[in-house]
PDB file of C-alpha atoms in Angstrom:
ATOM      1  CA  UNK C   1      33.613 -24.009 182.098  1.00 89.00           C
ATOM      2  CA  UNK C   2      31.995 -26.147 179.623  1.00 93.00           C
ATOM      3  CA  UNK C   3      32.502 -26.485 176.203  1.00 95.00           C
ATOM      4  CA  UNK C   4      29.321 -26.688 173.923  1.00 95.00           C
ATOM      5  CA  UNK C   5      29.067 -28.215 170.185  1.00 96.00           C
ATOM      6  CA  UNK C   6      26.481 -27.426 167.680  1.00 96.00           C
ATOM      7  CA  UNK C   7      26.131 -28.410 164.024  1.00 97.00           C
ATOM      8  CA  UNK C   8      23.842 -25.948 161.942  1.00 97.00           C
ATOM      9  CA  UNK C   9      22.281 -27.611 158.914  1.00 97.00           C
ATOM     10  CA  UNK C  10      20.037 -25.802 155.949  1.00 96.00           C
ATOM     11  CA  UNK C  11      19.245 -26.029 152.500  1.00 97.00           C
ATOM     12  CA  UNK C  12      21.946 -23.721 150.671  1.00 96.00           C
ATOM     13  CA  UNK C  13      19.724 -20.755 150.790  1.00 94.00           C
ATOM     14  CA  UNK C  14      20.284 -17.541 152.815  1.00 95.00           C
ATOM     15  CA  UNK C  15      18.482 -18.829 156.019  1.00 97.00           C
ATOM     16  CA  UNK C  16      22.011 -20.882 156.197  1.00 97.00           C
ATOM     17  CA  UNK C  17      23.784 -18.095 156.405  1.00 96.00           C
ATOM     18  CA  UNK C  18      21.064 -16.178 159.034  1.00 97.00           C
ATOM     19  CA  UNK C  19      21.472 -18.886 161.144  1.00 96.00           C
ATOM     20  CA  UNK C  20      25.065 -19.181 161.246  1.00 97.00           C
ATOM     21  CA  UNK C  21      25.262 -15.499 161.745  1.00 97.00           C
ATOM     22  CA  UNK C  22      23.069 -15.300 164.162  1.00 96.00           C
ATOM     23  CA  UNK C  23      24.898 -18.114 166.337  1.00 96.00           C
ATOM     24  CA  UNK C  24      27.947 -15.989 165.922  1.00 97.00           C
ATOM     25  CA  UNK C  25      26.319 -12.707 167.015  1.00 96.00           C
ATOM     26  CA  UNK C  26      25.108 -14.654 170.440  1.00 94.00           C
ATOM     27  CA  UNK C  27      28.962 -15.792 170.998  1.00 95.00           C
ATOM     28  CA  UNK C  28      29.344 -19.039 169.086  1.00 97.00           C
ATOM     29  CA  UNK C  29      32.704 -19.454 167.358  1.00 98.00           C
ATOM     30  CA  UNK C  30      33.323 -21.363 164.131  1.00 98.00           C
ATOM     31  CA  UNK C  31      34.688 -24.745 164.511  1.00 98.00           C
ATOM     32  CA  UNK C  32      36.003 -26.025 161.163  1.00 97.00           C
ATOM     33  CA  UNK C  33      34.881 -25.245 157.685  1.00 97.00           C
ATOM     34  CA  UNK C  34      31.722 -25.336 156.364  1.00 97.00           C
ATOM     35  CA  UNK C  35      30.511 -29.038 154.523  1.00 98.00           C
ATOM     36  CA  UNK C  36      28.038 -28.804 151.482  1.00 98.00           C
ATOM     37  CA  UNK C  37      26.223 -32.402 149.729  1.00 98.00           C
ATOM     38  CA  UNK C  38      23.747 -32.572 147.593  1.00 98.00           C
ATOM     39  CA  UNK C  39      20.339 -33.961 148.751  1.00 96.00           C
ATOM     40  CA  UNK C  40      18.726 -35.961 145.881  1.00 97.00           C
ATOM     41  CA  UNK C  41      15.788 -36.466 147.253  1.00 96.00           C
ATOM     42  CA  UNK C  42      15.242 -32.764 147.756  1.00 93.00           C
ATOM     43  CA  UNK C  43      17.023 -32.128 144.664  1.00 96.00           C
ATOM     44  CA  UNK C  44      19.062 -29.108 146.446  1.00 96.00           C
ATOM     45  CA  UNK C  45      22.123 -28.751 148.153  1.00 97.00           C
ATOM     46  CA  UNK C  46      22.313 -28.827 151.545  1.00 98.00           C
ATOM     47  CA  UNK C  47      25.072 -26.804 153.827  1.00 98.00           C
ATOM     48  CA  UNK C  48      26.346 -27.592 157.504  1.00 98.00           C
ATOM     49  CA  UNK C  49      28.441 -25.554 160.253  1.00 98.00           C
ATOM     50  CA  UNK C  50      29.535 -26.529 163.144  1.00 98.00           C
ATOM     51  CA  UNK C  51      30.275 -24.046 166.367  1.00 98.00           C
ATOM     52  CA  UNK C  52      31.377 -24.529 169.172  1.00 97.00           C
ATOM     53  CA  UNK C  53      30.533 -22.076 172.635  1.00 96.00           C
ATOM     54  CA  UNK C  54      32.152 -22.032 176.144  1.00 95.00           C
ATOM     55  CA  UNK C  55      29.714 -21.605 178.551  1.00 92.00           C
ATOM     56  CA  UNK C  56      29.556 -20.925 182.719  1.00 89.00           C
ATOM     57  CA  UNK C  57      27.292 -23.873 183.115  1.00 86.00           C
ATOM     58  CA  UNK C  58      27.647 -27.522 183.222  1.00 87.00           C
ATOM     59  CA  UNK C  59      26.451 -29.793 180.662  1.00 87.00           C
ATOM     60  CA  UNK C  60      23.304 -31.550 180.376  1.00 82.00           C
ATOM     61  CA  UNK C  61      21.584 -33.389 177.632  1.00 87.00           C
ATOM     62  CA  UNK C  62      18.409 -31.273 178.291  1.00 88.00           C
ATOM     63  CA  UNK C  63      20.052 -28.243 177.406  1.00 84.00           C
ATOM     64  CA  UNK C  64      18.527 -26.587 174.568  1.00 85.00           C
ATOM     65  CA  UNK C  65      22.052 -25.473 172.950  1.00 82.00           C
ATOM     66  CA  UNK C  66      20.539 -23.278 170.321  1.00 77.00           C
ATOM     67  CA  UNK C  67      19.260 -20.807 172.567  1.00 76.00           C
ATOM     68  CA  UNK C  68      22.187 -21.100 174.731  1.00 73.00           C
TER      69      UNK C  68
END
């Protein structure tokens, strides 16, 4: 069993929130609370998530963890 670690990152808009659902719905878990900054080059704020999976499979840095 292997333990994988993601962090999600978006512009504070709803896609943030579609993307961190959708890792849920595929069997990610939550690890830690959510960070927010301000980007002022972008002039937005920007959100991050991380999530964490355990998975049947052992790890390689080829693995393409978001469709994992």
């Amino acid at each position: 069993m292997t333990t994988l670690y993601r962090c999600i990152t978006e512009d504070d808009t709803g896609q943030f929130c579609h993307r961190v659902s959708e890792a849920l719905s595929k069997g990610w878990s939550l690890h830690g609370s959510p960070s927010m900054a301000h980007d002022p080059a972008k002039g937005v704020m920007r959100m991050a998530q991380a999530v964490t999976k355990q998975v049947m499979a052992e790890y390689h840095p080829d693995m393409k963890l978001g469709q994992q």
